[in-house]
Every structure is written in C-alpha cells, then in structure tokens.
C-alpha cells in the first residue's frame, strides 16, 4: 500500500504545489495592498491639503508609500503620461484589483473630481470607513479561527488515518487501492471529504 500511495501523493503534491504557491503569493500581495489603502488615503489627503494637484499628489504618494500599491500607482501614472485618461486608468486599476475597498476609494475620487468639493476630506472619511472594515474583518477572522482550524483537521485526518492503517495493516487496507470496490470507496471518500471542506469554508466566508 505504501508503495502505491507514495507515488500518488508525490504526483498530487507536484501538481498542486505550483498553483497553490502562485495563489498564495497573489493573495499575500492583495492583502498587503488592502492594508496600504488607509495609508494611501491619508497620504493623498495630506498632499492635497498641502496644495498639491491631484496628479502631483498621486506621484508623491507612489514614492512615499512603497510596496505593491506604489507599483500599481506608478503603472497608473505611466498610462496617464502616455496620454491616457486618469479617471479611466483609475477605474481600470480598480477592476484589476477586484477589491471592494479600492473600488470604493476609486469611485469616491472620480465622483468628487467631477462634481468638485474637498477631495482631501472625502479621502479622510473613506480612510476611516476602510479602517473600520479592516477591524471588523479582523474580529470575524478571530471568531472563526477555531472553525477554520477544525475544517483543516477534518480534511487532513482521513488521509493521515489511511496512511497509518496502511502501515499497520497493509494486507487489509491495501484493498482500498488494489481492489476495484476499494478504489471506488476511496474515491467517494475523497470527494465527500473535499465537499465537506468547501462547504465549511463557504459557511465561514462572510462578506464585509
């Protein structure tokens, strides 16, 4: 059983690792940008209150901010420098990021620029709202951490149990791999295990 399970596990690990690594890096980058949004609004508001123009404030903020959000802002400014419309570039950036918080900031900036008024004050108000949303997300993550850990344990436990029993009683539990009925039962168990995991994760995913 071990001779059969180890190659299968190796193939599965080799196939799953690259996309999981890329997804994890992308999620980490997105989370970093989300954390930078409040600082972005505060810096922009400070620049505007100091007398900077909108594009000047964006350029200065992209230098002072750093991190992945600064890279996104520099891309936006590059589009504007070659003749692109700043509002369209901002809207394109908002769609690319797929962030509700960034979309809210982008919409507020575009509306305020077209209708006039104190953009710095609007940005400070939006920053406060985003800050409160981040705090609420943190509270929800803390309250659901035990359930998320339980979901991970429920997924891992059957596989660990199967490996352990395969080592202790290979002639009996080896039938799960060698016999047709055993492979069907094993496949159904894996599918049901995956469905249970995604149902639990879905139930714990709360939109803020």
Short mmCIF file of C-alpha atoms in Angstrom, two decimals:
data_model
loop_
_atom_site.label_atom_id
_atom_site.label_comp_id
_atom_site.label_asym_id
_atom_site.label_seq_id
_atom_site.Cartn_x
_atom_site.Cartn_y
_atom_site.Cartn_z
CA UNK A 1 0.00 0.00 0.00
CA UNK A 2 2.80 2.41 0.87
CA UNK A 3 4.49 1.72 -2.50
CA UNK A 4 1.25 2.76 -4.22
CA UNK A 5 0.28 5.69 -2.00
CA UNK A 6 3.69 7.41 -2.00
CA UNK A 7 3.92 7.90 -5.83
CA UNK A 8 0.28 9.08 -5.90
CA UNK A 9 0.97 11.52 -3.08
CA UNK A 10 4.12 12.74 -4.84
CA UNK A 11 2.29 13.33 -8.13
CA UNK A 12 -0.56 15.12 -6.35
CA UNK A 13 1.91 17.29 -4.44
CA UNK A 14 3.84 18.13 -7.59
CA UNK A 15 0.68 19.13 -9.46
CA UNK A 16 -0.82 21.12 -6.58
CA UNK A 17 2.27 23.00 -5.34
CA UNK A 18 2.86 25.49 -8.23
CA UNK A 19 -0.72 26.83 -8.48
CA UNK A 20 -1.02 26.92 -4.69
CA UNK A 21 2.25 28.84 -4.44
CA UNK A 22 1.15 31.35 -7.08
CA UNK A 23 -2.27 31.74 -5.46
CA UNK A 24 -0.67 32.25 -2.05
CA UNK A 25 1.71 34.91 -3.40
CA UNK A 26 -1.17 36.66 -5.16
CA UNK A 27 -3.30 36.56 -2.01
CA UNK A 28 -0.41 37.90 0.06
CA UNK A 29 0.12 40.75 -2.40
CA UNK A 30 -3.61 41.56 -2.41
CA UNK A 31 -3.68 41.56 1.40
CA UNK A 32 -0.69 43.92 1.50
CA UNK A 33 -2.43 46.31 -0.88
CA UNK A 34 -5.57 46.18 1.25
CA UNK A 35 -3.56 47.16 4.32
CA UNK A 36 -1.96 50.05 2.41
CA UNK A 37 -5.26 51.62 1.34
CA UNK A 38 -5.75 53.58 4.57
CA UNK A 39 -2.22 54.96 4.38
CA UNK A 40 -2.80 55.81 0.71
CA UNK A 41 -5.92 57.85 1.54
CA UNK A 42 -4.22 59.66 4.42
CA UNK A 43 -1.14 60.50 2.32
CA UNK A 44 -3.25 61.71 -0.59
CA UNK A 45 -5.35 63.86 1.73
CA UNK A 46 -2.22 65.37 3.30
CA UNK A 47 -0.74 66.16 -0.12
CA UNK A 48 -3.95 67.78 -1.34
CA UNK A 49 -4.24 69.85 1.84
CA UNK A 50 -0.64 71.00 1.29
CA UNK A 51 -1.58 72.45 -2.08
CA UNK A 52 -0.53 69.64 -4.42
CA UNK A 53 -2.56 68.95 -7.54
CA UNK A 54 -4.26 65.61 -7.97
CA UNK A 55 -1.61 64.07 -10.24
CA UNK A 56 1.21 65.59 -8.18
CA UNK A 57 -0.32 64.07 -5.05
CA UNK A 58 -0.57 60.66 -6.75
CA UNK A 59 3.05 60.80 -7.90
CA UNK A 60 4.35 61.85 -4.49
CA UNK A 61 2.21 59.25 -2.72
CA UNK A 62 3.52 56.49 -5.00
CA UNK A 63 7.08 57.43 -3.95
CA UNK A 64 6.38 57.67 -0.22
CA UNK A 65 4.04 54.70 0.01
CA UNK A 66 6.25 51.87 -1.23
CA UNK A 67 5.18 48.25 -1.57
CA UNK A 68 2.87 46.71 -4.17
CA UNK A 69 0.33 49.55 -4.09
CA UNK A 70 3.07 52.01 -5.08
CA UNK A 71 3.86 49.78 -8.08
CA UNK A 72 0.19 49.86 -9.11
CA UNK A 73 0.10 53.65 -8.78
CA UNK A 74 3.25 54.04 -10.86
CA UNK A 75 1.65 51.91 -13.58
CA UNK A 76 -1.41 54.18 -13.45
CA UNK A 77 0.79 57.28 -13.77
CA UNK A 78 2.67 55.75 -16.70
CA UNK A 79 -0.66 55.29 -18.51
CA UNK A 80 -1.54 58.93 -17.85
CA UNK A 81 1.87 60.15 -19.05
CA UNK A 82 1.42 58.49 -22.46
CA UNK A 83 -1.94 60.20 -22.92
CA UNK A 84 -4.42 58.01 -21.03
CA UNK A 85 -7.31 59.49 -19.07
CA UNK A 86 -6.58 59.50 -15.34
CA UNK A 87 -10.12 58.52 -14.32
CA UNK A 88 -10.22 55.66 -16.83
CA UNK A 89 -6.80 54.49 -15.63
CA UNK A 90 -8.01 54.57 -12.03
CA UNK A 91 -11.15 52.65 -12.94
CA UNK A 92 -9.07 50.08 -14.84
CA UNK A 93 -6.82 49.67 -11.81
CA UNK A 94 -9.88 49.20 -9.59
CA UNK A 95 -11.26 46.46 -11.86
CA UNK A 96 -7.87 44.73 -12.00
CA UNK A 97 -7.50 44.71 -8.23
CA UNK A 98 -11.04 43.38 -7.67
CA UNK A 99 -11.09 44.96 -4.21
CA UNK A 100 -14.30 46.36 -2.75
CA UNK A 101 -12.32 48.83 -0.66
CA UNK A 102 -10.27 50.05 -3.61
CA UNK A 103 -13.42 50.31 -5.74
CA UNK A 104 -15.00 52.46 -3.04
CA UNK A 105 -11.95 54.75 -2.96
CA UNK A 106 -11.80 54.93 -6.77
CA UNK A 107 -15.50 55.77 -7.05
CA UNK A 108 -15.25 58.45 -4.36
CA UNK A 109 -12.27 60.08 -6.10
CA UNK A 110 -13.93 60.06 -9.53
CA UNK A 111 -17.23 61.47 -8.27
CA UNK A 112 -15.51 64.17 -6.23
CA UNK A 113 -13.24 65.20 -9.11
CA UNK A 114 -16.21 65.58 -11.45
CA UNK A 115 -18.57 67.29 -9.02
CA UNK A 116 -15.97 69.40 -7.17
CA UNK A 117 -15.54 69.86 -3.45
CA UNK A 118 -12.98 68.95 -0.83
CA UNK A 119 -11.35 65.75 -2.06
CA UNK A 120 -8.98 65.62 0.93
CA UNK A 121 -11.92 65.50 3.35
CA UNK A 122 -13.61 62.78 1.31
CA UNK A 123 -10.42 60.69 1.33
CA UNK A 124 -10.10 61.00 5.11
CA UNK A 125 -13.71 59.87 5.55
CA UNK A 126 -13.15 56.93 3.20
CA UNK A 127 -9.95 56.05 5.06
CA UNK A 128 -11.89 55.91 8.32
CA UNK A 129 -14.53 53.67 6.74
CA UNK A 130 -11.88 51.32 5.29
CA UNK A 131 -10.11 51.22 8.67
CA UNK A 132 -13.35 50.17 10.39
CA UNK A 133 -13.95 47.48 7.75
CA UNK A 134 -10.45 46.09 8.34
CA UNK A 135 -11.06 45.98 12.09
CA UNK A 136 -14.35 44.15 11.54
CA UNK A 137 -12.65 41.62 9.25
CA UNK A 138 -10.02 41.02 11.94
CA UNK A 139 -12.71 40.38 14.54
CA UNK A 140 -14.53 37.96 12.23
CA UNK A 141 -11.27 36.12 11.45
CA UNK A 142 -10.56 35.75 15.17
CA UNK A 143 -14.06 34.45 15.90
CA UNK A 144 -13.97 31.89 13.07
CA UNK A 145 -10.35 30.76 13.52
CA UNK A 146 -11.33 27.67 15.54
CA UNK A 147 -13.86 26.58 12.92
CA UNK A 148 -11.33 27.08 10.11
CA UNK A 149 -8.79 25.01 12.03
CA UNK A 150 -11.40 22.30 12.52
CA UNK A 151 -12.09 22.27 8.78
CA UNK A 152 -8.39 21.77 8.03
CA UNK A 153 -8.18 18.98 10.61
CA UNK A 154 -11.23 17.23 9.16
CA UNK A 155 -9.58 17.20 5.73
CA UNK A 156 -6.18 16.02 6.93
CA UNK A 157 -7.36 13.39 9.43
CA UNK A 158 -8.76 10.79 6.95
CA UNK A 159 -5.55 10.86 4.90
CA UNK A 160 -3.36 10.53 7.98
CA UNK A 161 -5.59 7.72 9.24
CA UNK A 162 -5.41 5.90 5.88
CA UNK A 163 -1.61 6.11 5.82
CA UNK A 164 -1.35 4.95 9.43
CA UNK A 165 -3.65 2.00 8.92
CA UNK A 166 -1.86 1.15 5.67
CA UNK A 167 1.42 0.92 7.57
CA UNK A 168 -0.05 -1.15 10.41
CA UNK A 169 -2.26 -3.45 8.35
CA UNK A 170 -1.15 -3.31 4.71
CA UNK A 171 -2.84 -6.57 3.68
CA UNK A 172 -6.25 -5.41 4.89
CA UNK A 173 -6.27 -1.72 3.97
CA UNK A 174 -4.24 -2.30 0.81
CA UNK A 175 -7.55 -3.44 -0.72
CA UNK A 176 -8.55 0.24 -0.87
CA UNK A 177 -6.01 0.64 -3.66
CA UNK A 178 -5.75 -2.82 -5.20
CA UNK A 179 -9.44 -3.82 -5.33
CA UNK A 180 -11.95 -2.12 -7.64
CA UNK A 181 -14.51 -1.72 -4.85
CA UNK A 182 -11.79 -0.30 -2.61
CA UNK A 183 -10.78 2.30 -5.20
CA UNK A 184 -14.41 3.31 -5.65
CA UNK A 185 -14.87 3.69 -1.90
CA UNK A 186 -11.62 5.66 -1.63
CA UNK A 187 -12.64 7.98 -4.48
CA UNK A 188 -16.07 8.62 -2.95
CA UNK A 189 -14.47 9.32 0.44
CA UNK A 190 -12.04 11.83 -1.08
CA UNK A 191 -14.83 13.63 -2.97
CA UNK A 192 -17.06 13.77 0.12
CA UNK A 193 -14.14 14.99 2.20
CA UNK A 194 -13.43 17.78 -0.30
CA UNK A 195 -17.11 18.76 -0.46
CA UNK A 196 -17.30 18.95 3.33
CA UNK A 197 -14.20 21.14 3.45
CA UNK A 198 -15.52 23.61 0.87
CA UNK A 199 -18.95 23.73 2.49
CA UNK A 200 -17.39 24.61 5.85
CA UNK A 201 -15.10 27.22 4.28
CA UNK A 202 -18.01 28.69 2.37
CA UNK A 203 -20.12 28.91 5.51
CA UNK A 204 -17.30 30.75 7.28
CA UNK A 205 -16.76 33.24 4.44
CA UNK A 206 -18.55 36.41 5.46
CA UNK A 207 -18.70 39.45 3.21
CA UNK A 208 -17.92 42.73 4.99
#
